Coordinates of C-alpha atoms and ligand atoms in Angstrom, one line a residue:
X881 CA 2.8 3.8 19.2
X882 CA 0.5 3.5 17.0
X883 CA 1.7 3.7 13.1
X884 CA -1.6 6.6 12.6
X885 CA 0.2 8.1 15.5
X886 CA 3.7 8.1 13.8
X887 CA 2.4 9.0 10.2
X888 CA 1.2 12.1 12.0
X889 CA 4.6 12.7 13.6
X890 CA 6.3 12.3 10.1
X891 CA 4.2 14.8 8.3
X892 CA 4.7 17.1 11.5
X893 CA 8.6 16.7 11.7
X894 CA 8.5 17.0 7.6
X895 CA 6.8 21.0 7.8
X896 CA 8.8 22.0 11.5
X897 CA 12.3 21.3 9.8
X898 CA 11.6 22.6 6.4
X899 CA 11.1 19.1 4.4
X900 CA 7.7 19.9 3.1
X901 CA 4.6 22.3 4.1
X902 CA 0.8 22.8 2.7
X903 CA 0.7 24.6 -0.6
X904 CA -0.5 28.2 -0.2
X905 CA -1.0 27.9 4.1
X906 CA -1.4 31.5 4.6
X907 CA -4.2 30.8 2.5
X908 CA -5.4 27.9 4.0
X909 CA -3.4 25.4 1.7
X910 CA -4.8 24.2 -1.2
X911 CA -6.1 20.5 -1.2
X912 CA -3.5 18.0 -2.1
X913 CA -1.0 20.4 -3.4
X914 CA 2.0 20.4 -1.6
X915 CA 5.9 23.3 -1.9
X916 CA 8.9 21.5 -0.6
X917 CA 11.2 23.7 1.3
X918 CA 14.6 24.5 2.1
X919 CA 15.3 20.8 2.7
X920 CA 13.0 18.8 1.2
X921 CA 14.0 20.2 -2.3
X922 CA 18.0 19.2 -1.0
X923 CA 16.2 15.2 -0.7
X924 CA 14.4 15.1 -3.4
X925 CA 16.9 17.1 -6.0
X926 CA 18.8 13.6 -4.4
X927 CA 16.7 11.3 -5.1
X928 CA 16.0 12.2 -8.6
X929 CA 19.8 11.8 -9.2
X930 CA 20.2 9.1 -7.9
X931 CA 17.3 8.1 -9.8
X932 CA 18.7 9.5 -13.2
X933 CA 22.3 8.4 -12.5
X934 CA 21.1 4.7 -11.9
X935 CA 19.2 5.0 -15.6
X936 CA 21.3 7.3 -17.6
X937 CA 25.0 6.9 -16.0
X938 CA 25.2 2.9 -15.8
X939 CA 23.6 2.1 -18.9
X940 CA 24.8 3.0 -22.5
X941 CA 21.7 2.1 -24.1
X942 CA 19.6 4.7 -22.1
X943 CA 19.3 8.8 -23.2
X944 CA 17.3 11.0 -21.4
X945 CA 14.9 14.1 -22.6
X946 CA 12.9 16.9 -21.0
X947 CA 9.9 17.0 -23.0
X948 CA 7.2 20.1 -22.5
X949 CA 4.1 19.5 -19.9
X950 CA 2.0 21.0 -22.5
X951 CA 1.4 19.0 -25.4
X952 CA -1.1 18.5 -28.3
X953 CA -4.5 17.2 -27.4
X954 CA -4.7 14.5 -29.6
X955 CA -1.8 13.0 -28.2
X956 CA -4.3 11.9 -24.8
X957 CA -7.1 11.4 -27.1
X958 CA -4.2 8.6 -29.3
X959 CA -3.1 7.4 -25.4
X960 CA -6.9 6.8 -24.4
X961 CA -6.8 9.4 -21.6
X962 CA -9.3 11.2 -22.8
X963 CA -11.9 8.3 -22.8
X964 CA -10.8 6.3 -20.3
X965 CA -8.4 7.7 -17.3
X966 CA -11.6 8.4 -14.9
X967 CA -12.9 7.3 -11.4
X968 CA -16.1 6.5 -10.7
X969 CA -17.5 9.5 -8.5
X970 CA -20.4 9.5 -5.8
X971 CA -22.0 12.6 -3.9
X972 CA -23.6 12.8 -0.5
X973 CA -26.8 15.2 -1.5
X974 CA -26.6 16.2 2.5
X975 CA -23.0 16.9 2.9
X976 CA -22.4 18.0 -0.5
X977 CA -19.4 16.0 -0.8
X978 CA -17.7 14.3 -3.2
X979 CA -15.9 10.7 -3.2
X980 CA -14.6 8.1 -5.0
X981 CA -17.0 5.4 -5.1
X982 CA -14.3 2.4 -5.3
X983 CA -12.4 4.3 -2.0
X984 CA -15.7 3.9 0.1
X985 CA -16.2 0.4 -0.8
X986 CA -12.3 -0.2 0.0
X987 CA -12.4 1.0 3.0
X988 CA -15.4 -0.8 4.0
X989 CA -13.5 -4.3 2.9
X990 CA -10.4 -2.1 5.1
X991 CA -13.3 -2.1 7.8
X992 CA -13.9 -6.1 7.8
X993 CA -10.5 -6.7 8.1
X994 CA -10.2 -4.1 11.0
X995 CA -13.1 -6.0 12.8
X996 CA -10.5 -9.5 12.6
X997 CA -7.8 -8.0 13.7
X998 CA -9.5 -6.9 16.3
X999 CA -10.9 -10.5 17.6
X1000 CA -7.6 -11.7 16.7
X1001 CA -5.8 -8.9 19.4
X1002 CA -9.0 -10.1 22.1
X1003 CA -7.8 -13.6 21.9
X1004 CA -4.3 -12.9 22.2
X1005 CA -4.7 -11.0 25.3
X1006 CA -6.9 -13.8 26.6
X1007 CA -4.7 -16.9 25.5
X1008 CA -1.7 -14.9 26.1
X1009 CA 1.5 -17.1 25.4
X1010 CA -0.8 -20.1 24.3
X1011 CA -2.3 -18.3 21.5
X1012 CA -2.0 -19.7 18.1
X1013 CA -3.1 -17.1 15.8
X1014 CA -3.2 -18.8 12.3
X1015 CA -5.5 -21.3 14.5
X1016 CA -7.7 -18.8 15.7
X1017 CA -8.1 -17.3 12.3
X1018 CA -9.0 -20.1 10.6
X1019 CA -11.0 -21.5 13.2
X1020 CA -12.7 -18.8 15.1
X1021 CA -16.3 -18.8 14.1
X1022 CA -16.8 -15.1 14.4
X1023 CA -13.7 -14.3 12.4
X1024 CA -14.7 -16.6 9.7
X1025 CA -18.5 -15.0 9.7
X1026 CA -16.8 -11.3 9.3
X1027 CA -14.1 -13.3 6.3
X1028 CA -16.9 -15.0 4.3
X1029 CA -18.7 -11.3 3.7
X1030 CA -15.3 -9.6 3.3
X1031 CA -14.6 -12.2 0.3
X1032 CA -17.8 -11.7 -0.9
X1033 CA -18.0 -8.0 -1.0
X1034 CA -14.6 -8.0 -2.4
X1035 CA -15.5 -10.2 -5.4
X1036 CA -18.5 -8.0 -6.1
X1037 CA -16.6 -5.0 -6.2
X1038 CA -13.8 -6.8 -8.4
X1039 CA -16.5 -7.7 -10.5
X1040 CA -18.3 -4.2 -10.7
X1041 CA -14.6 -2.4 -11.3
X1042 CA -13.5 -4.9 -14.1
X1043 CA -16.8 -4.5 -15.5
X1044 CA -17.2 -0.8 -15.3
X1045 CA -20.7 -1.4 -13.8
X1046 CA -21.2 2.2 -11.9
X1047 CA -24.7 0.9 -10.7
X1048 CA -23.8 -1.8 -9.2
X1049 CA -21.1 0.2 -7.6
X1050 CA -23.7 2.4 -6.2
X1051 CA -25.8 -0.6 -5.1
X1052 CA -22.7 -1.7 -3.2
X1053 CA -22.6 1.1 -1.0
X1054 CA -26.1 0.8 -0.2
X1055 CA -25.9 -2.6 0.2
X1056 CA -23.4 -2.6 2.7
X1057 CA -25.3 0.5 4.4
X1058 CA -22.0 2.9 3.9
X1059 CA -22.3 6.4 5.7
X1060 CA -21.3 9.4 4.4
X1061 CA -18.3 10.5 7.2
X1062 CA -19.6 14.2 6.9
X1063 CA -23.2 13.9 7.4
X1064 CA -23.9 10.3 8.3
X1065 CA -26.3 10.0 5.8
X1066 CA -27.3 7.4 2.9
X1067 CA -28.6 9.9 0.9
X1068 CA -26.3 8.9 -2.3
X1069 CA -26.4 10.2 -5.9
X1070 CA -25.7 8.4 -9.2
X1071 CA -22.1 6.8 -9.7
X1072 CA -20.6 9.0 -12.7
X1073 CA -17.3 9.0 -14.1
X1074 CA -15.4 11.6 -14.0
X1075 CA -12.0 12.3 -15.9
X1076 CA -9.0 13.3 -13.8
X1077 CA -7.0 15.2 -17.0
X1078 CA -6.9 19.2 -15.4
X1079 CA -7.5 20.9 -18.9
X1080 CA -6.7 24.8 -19.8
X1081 CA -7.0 26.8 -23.1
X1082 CA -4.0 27.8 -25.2
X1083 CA -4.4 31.0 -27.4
X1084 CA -5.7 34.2 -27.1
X1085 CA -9.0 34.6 -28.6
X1086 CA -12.4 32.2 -27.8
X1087 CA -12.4 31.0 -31.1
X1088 CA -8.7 30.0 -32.2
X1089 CA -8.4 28.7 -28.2
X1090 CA -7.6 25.2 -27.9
X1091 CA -8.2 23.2 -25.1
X1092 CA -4.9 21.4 -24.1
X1093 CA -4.5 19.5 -21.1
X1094 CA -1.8 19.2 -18.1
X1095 CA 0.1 16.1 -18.8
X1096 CA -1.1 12.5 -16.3
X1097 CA 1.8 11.2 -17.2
X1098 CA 5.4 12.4 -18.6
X1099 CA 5.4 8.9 -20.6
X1100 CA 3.5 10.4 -23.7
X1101 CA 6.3 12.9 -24.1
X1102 CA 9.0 10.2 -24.5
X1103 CA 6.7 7.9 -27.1
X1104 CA 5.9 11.1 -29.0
X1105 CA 9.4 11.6 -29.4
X1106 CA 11.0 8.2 -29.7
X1107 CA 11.6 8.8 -33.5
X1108 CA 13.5 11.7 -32.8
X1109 CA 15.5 10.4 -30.3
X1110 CA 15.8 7.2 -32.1
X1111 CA 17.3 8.7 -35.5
X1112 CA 19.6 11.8 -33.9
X1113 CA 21.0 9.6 -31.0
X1114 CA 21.5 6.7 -33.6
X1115 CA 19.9 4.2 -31.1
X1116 CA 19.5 0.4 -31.7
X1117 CA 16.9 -1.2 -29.9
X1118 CA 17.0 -2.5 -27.1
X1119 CA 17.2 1.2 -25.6
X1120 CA 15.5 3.2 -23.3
X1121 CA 14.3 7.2 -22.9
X1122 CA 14.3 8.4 -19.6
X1123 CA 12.8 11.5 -18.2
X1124 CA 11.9 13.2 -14.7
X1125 CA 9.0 16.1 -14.4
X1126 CA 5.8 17.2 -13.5
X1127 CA 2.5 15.5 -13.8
X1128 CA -1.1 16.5 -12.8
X1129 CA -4.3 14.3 -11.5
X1130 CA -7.3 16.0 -10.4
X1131 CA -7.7 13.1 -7.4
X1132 CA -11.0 13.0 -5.8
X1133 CA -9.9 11.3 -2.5
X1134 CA -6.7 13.2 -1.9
X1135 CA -5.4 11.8 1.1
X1136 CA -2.1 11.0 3.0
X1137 CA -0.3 13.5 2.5
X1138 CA 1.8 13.3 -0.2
X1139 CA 1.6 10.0 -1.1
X1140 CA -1.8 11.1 -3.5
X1141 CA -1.3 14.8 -4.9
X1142 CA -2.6 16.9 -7.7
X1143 CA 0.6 18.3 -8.7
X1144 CA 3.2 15.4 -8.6
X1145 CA 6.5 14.4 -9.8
X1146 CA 7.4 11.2 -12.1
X1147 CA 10.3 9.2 -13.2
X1148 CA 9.8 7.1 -15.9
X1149 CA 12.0 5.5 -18.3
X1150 CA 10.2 3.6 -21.7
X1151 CA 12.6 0.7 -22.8
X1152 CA 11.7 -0.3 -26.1
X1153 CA 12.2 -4.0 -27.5
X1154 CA 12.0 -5.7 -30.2
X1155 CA 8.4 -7.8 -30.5
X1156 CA 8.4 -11.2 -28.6
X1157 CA 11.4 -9.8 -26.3
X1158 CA 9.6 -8.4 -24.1
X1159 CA 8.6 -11.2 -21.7
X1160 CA 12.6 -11.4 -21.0
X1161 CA 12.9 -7.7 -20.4
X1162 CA 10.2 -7.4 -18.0
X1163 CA 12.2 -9.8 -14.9
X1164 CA 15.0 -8.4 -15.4
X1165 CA 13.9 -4.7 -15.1
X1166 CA 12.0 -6.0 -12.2
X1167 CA 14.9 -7.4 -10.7
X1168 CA 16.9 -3.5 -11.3
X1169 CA 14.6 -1.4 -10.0
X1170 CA 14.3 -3.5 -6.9
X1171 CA 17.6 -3.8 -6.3
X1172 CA 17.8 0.2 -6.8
X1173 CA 14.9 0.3 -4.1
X1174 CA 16.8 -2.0 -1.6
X1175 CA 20.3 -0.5 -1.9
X1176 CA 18.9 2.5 -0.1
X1177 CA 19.2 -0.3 3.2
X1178 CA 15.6 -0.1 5.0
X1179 CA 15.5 -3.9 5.1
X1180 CA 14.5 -6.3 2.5
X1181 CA 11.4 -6.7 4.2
X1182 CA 10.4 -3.0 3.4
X1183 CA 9.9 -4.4 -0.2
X1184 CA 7.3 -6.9 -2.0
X1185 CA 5.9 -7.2 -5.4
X1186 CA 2.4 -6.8 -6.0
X1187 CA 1.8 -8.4 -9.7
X1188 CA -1.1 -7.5 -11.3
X1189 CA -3.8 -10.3 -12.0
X1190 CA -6.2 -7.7 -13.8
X1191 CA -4.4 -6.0 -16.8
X1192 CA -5.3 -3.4 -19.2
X1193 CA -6.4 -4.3 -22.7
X1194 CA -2.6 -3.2 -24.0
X1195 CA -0.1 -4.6 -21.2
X1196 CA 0.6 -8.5 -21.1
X1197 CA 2.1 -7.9 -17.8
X1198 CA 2.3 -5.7 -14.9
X1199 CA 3.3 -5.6 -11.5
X1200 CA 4.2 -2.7 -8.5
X1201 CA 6.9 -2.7 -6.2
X1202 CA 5.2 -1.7 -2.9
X1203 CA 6.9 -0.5 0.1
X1204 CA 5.9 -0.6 3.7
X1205 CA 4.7 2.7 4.5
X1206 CA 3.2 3.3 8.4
X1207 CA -0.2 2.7 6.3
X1208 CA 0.8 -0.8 5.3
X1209 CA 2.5 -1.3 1.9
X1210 CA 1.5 1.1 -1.1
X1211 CA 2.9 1.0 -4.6
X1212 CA 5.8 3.5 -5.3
X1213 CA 6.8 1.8 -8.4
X1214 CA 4.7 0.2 -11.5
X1215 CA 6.8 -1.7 -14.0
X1216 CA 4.6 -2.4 -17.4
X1217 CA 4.7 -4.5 -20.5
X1218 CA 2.9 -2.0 -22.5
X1219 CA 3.2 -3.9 -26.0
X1220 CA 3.2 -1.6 -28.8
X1221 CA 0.1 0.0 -27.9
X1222 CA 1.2 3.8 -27.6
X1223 CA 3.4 4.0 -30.3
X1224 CA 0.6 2.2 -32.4
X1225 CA -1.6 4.7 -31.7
X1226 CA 0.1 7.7 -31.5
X1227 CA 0.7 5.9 -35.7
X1228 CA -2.5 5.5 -36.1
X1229 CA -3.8 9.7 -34.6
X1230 CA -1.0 11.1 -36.0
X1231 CA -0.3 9.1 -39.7
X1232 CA 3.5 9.6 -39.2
X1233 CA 5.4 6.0 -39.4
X1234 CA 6.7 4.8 -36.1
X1235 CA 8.9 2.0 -36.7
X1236 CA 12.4 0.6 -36.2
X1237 CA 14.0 -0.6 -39.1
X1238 CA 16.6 -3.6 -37.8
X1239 CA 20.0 -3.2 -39.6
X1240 CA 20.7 -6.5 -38.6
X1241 CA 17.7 -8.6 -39.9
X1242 CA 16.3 -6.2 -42.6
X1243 CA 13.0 -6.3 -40.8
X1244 CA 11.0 -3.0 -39.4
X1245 CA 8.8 -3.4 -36.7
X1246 CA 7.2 -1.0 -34.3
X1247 CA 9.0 -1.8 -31.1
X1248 CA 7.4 -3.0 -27.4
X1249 CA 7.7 -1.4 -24.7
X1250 CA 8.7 -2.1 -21.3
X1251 CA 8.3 1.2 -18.8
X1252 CA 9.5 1.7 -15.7
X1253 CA 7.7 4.4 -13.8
X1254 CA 7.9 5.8 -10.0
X1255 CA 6.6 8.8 -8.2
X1256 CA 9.3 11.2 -6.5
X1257 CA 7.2 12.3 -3.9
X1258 CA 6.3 8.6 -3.3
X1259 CA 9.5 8.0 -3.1
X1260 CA 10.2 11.0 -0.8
X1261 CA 7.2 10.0 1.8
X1262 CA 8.6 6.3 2.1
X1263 CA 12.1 7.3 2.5
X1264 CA 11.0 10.1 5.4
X1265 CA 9.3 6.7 6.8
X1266 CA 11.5 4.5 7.1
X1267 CA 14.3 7.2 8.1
X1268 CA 12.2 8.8 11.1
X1269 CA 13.0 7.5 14.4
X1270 CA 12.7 8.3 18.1
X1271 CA 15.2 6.5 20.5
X1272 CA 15.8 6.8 24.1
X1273 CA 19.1 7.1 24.6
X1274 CA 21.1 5.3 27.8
X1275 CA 21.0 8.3 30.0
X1276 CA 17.2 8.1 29.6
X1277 CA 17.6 11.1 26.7
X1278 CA 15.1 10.8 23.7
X1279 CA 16.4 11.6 20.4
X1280 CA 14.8 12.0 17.0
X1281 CA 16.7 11.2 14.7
X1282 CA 16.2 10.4 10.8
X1283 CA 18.4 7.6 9.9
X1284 CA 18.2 9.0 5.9
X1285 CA 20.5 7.0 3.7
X1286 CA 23.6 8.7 3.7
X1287 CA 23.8 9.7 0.1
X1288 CA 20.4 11.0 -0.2
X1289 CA 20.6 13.1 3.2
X1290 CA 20.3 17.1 2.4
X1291 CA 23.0 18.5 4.5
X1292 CA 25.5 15.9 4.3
X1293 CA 28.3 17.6 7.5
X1294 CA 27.9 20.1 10.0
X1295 CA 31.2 21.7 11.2
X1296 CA 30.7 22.7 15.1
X1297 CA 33.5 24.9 17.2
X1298 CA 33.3 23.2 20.6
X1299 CA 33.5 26.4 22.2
X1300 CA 32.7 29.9 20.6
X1301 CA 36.1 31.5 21.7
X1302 CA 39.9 30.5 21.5
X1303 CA 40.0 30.6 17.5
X1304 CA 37.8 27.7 17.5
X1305 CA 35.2 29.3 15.2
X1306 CA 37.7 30.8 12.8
X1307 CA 39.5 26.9 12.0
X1308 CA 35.9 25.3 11.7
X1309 CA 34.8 28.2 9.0
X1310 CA 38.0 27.6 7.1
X1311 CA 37.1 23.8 7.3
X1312 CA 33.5 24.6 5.7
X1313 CA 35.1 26.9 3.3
X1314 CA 37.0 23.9 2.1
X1315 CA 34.1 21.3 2.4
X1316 CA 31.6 23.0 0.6
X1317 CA 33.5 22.6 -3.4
X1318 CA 32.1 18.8 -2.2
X1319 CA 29.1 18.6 0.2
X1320 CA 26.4 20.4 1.4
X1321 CA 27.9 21.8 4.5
X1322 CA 26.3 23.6 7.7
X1323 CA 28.1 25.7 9.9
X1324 CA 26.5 25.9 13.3
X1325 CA 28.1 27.7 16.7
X1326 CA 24.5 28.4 18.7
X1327 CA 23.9 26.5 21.8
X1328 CA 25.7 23.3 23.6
X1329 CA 27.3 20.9 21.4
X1330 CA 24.7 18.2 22.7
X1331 CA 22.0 20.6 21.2
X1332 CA 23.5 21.0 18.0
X1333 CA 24.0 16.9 17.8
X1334 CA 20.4 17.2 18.0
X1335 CA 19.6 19.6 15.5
X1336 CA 21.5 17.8 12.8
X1337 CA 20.0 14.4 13.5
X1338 CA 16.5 15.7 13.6
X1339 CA 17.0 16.6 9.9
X1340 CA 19.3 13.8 8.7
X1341 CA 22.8 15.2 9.0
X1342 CA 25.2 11.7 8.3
X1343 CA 28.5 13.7 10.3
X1344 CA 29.5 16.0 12.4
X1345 CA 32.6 17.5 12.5
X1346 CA 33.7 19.0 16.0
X1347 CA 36.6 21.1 16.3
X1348 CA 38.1 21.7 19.5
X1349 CA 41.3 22.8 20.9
X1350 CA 43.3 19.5 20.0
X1351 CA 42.5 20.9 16.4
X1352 CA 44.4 24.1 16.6
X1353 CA 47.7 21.6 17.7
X1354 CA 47.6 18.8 15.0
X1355 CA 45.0 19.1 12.4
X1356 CA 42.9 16.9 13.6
X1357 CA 39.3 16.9 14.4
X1358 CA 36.4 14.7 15.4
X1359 CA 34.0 12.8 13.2
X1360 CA 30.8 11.6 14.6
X1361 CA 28.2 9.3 13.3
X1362 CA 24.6 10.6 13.1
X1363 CA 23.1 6.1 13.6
X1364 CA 25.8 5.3 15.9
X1365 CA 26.9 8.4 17.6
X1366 CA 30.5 7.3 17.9
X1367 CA 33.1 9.5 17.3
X1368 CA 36.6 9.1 15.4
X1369 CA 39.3 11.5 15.6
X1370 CA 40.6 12.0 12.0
X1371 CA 42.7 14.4 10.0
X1372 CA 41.7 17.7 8.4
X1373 CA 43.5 17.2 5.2
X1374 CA 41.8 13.5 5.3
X1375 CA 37.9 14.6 6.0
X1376 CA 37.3 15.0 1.6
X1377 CA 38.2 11.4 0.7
X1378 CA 36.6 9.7 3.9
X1379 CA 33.3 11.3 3.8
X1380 CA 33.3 11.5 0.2
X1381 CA 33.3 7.8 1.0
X1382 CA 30.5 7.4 2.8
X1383 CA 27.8 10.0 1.5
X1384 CA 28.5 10.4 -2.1
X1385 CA 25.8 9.2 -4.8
X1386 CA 28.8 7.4 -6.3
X1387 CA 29.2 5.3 -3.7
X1388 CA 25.5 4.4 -3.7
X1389 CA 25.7 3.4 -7.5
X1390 CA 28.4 1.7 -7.2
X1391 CA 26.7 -0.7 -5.1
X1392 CA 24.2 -1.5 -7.7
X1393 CA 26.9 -2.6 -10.4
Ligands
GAP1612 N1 3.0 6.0 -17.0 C1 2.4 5.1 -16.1 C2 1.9 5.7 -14.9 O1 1.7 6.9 -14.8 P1 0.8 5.2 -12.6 O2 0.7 3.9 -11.9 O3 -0.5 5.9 -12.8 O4 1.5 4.8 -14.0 C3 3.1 5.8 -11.7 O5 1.8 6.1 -11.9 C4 3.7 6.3 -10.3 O6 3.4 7.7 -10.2 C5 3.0 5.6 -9.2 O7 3.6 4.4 -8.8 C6 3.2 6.6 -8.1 O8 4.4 6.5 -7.5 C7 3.1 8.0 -8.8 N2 1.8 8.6 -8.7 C8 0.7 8.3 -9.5 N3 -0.3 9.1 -9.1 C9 0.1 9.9 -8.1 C10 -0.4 11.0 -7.3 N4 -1.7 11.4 -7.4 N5 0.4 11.5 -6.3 C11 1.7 11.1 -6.2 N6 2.2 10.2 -6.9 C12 1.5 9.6 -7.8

């Protein structure tokens, strides 16, 4: 199937089971806003622990804060957000709409690179088992025609991004004779920039109003308050401030789903170091958060590092941990050396001292910063992913089932009476009664028992518990597993410390120690 195909099926299977649905539908939705329901809050409440256990839990030198999505204004003027967090923005005068001009001229380079795959499937089909594709790539003269003005148009566009050249961006997409999809017209304006900060007023009357601005990015709160933290929670660098919340992008190009939204969810942790330190920190925080990335077990080949060869003016290095989404593999993750830059400036806007004073050494310094910083919903779309499967069974039977890690899975146990008579529902409620002190529990008597299998592994459901008439003898019942369908017989008084086991988040963390 085609991996188009079985995005679409995700984002279907994600609003029929309750994961996630379109902001405001009975509305008509509003664009790139997304509500998660009755289990998609279960997975991502999940994922954010596990997230805030793996910072907060296993490391003593690491606090967290909640700081407020409003904040004052001159804190994004201090951060450069103000001036400088924009996309270049292009209108089609027929269609009336509005793009991001470095999006068309990706996917046009996206379109070249179509065009070679697409010789490269021909030939395979032709040469069959005698085809040697890295041959034919580097060989075939029509592929290397359709390379040579793929590199080229990439280097031009490199060069017109680092530059911040909007003409020549325009020039681009006339160059390369790129159609508006609406109207199918070249009828382009200007390139402007436009900044993605939503802004509001605070205050009641049109002349003490303010304008204030939704937070980007939850990282300003934490290096606005990393004095405070510092001096009440007694902290000696190295340390870091984590925090989880909201954040808010007006995004052009709003596309797949909700891997680019306008109302988004971070998790970012600032780990500051002492100057000249921070070119040690930055492997080994790359090295953690992969290694919290992979012990979720999609494969290791799910994973790579994209390090950036570009940086901004204050990072002296940078890289994203990508996963492999049906799209191809998208950052989830950025990891930056941010130097001192943000507590520098928020110094410099603000005129309040920001500096560590080093008991040890007698020196006082304004630390560096190494920051950590990954998108829930991200996180949330690639786990869905990588979890969503359809199998044909033996008997010819399809199945979809989502093979979510255990410990991020919303409804960790179903307890089903094999029969709806004979007592059998009245032992399997006192079961749940007991169960659910420790795990999100379903209790579930409607239809066969094959149907209700199904049921729970369309939405993720790790075990089942079956209680039967073997039950009401000895106390036992059966345990079956969502990936491999077998099923154990196991006592009652047992089923807490085996599953507890298997599906707590405690488990999961202990695997990254
Ligand atoms: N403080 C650094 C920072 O905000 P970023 O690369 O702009 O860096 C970090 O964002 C992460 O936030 C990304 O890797 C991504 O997971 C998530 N993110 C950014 N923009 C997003 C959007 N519009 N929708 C969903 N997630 C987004």
């Amino acid at each position: 199937m085609a991996q188009e195909d079985v995005f679409k099926k995700i984002v279907a299977h994600c609003k029929e089971y309750g994961f996630v649905f379109p902001s405001s539908e009975i509305y008509d939705g509003l664009g790139a806003v997304y509500d998660y329901g009755q289990l998609g809050v279960e997975l991502k409440n999940n994922i954010k622990q596990y997230w805030w256990q793996s910072m907060v839990l296993l490391h003593d030198n690491i606090v967290g804060i909640d700081s407020a999505i409003f904040m004052h204004p001159t804190i994004w003027k201090a951060s450069g957000h103000v001036d400088a967090f924009n996309d270049p923005l292009i209108d089609n005068r027929d269609s009336k709409k509005r793009y991001r001009a470095d999006v068309l001229i990706e996917d046009q380079i996206a379109k070249y690179d179509e065009k070679i795959d697409k010789e490269v499937a021909k030939a395979a089909k032709r040469f069959k088992e005698n085809f040697n594709e890295e041959q034919f790539r580097t060989t075939s003269p029509r592929v290397l025609e359709i390379q040579v003005k793929r590199d080229a148009l990439h280097e031009r566009f490199a060069k017109a991004m680092n530059e911040n050249n909007l003409e020549e961006l325009r020039q681009i997409i006339l160059d390369e004779e790129i159609v508006c999809p609406i109207s199918g017209t070249r009828n382009w304006t200007e390139v402007r920039q436009f900044n993605l900060m939503f802004s509001t007023e605070m205050g009641s009357t049109a002349d003490a109003s303010m304008k204030i601005y939704l937070r980007p990015e939850t990282a300003q709160g934490i290096f606005v308050n990393y004095l405070n933290v510092q001096k009440t929670g007694r902290m000696k660098i190295p340390f870091g401030i984590a925090q989880i919340g909201k954040a808010f992008r007006n995004e052009i190009v709003a596309r797949q789903f909700i891997f680019r939204m306008r109302e988004f969810e971070q998790m970012e942790m600032q780990f500051f170091v002492k100057p000249g330190t921070e070119l040690e920190w930055f492997p080994k925080w790359k090295e953690t958060r992969l290694k919290w990335h992979k012990a979720l077990g999609f494969g290791d080949d799910h994973y790579r590092f994209h390090d950036h060869e570009k940086l901004a003016h204050y990072a002296n290095a940078a890289t994203d941990i990508e996963f492999l989404m049906p799209f191809g593999f998208k950052e989830v993750e950025g990891i930056h050396s941010r130097t001192n830059f943000d507590l520098s400036q928020h110094q410099k806007y603000s005129g309040k001292k920001i500096e560590y004073f080093d008991p040890e050494t007698g020196e006082s310094y304004t630390p560096y910063v190494i920051e950590t910083s990954i998108g829930v919903d991200r996180m949330f779309l690639s786990i869905m992913s990588a979890s969503f499967d359809e199998e044909t069974l033996e008997n010819g039977e399809k199945r979809t089932v989502l093979k979510l890690p255990a410990a991020l899975a919303p409804v960790k146990l179903a307890v089903l009476p094999l029969l709806k008579k004979d007592g059998l529902p009245e032992k399997a409620r006192e079961i749940v009664n007991n169960l659910r002190f420790h795990f999100n529990t379903q209790y579930d008597e409607k239809d066969s028992i094959g149907k209700r299998y199904r049921r729970q592994d369309a939405i993720g459901t790790p075990y089942c518990i079956t209680v039967d008439h073997q039950t009401l003898e000895d106390n036992t019942v059966t345990l079956r597993n969502r990936d491999t369908m077998q099923q154990e017989r196991v006592a009652i008084d047992d089923l807490t410390g085996i599953i507890e086991e298997r599906v707590s988040i405690t488990s999961l963390l202990k695997t990254l120690i």
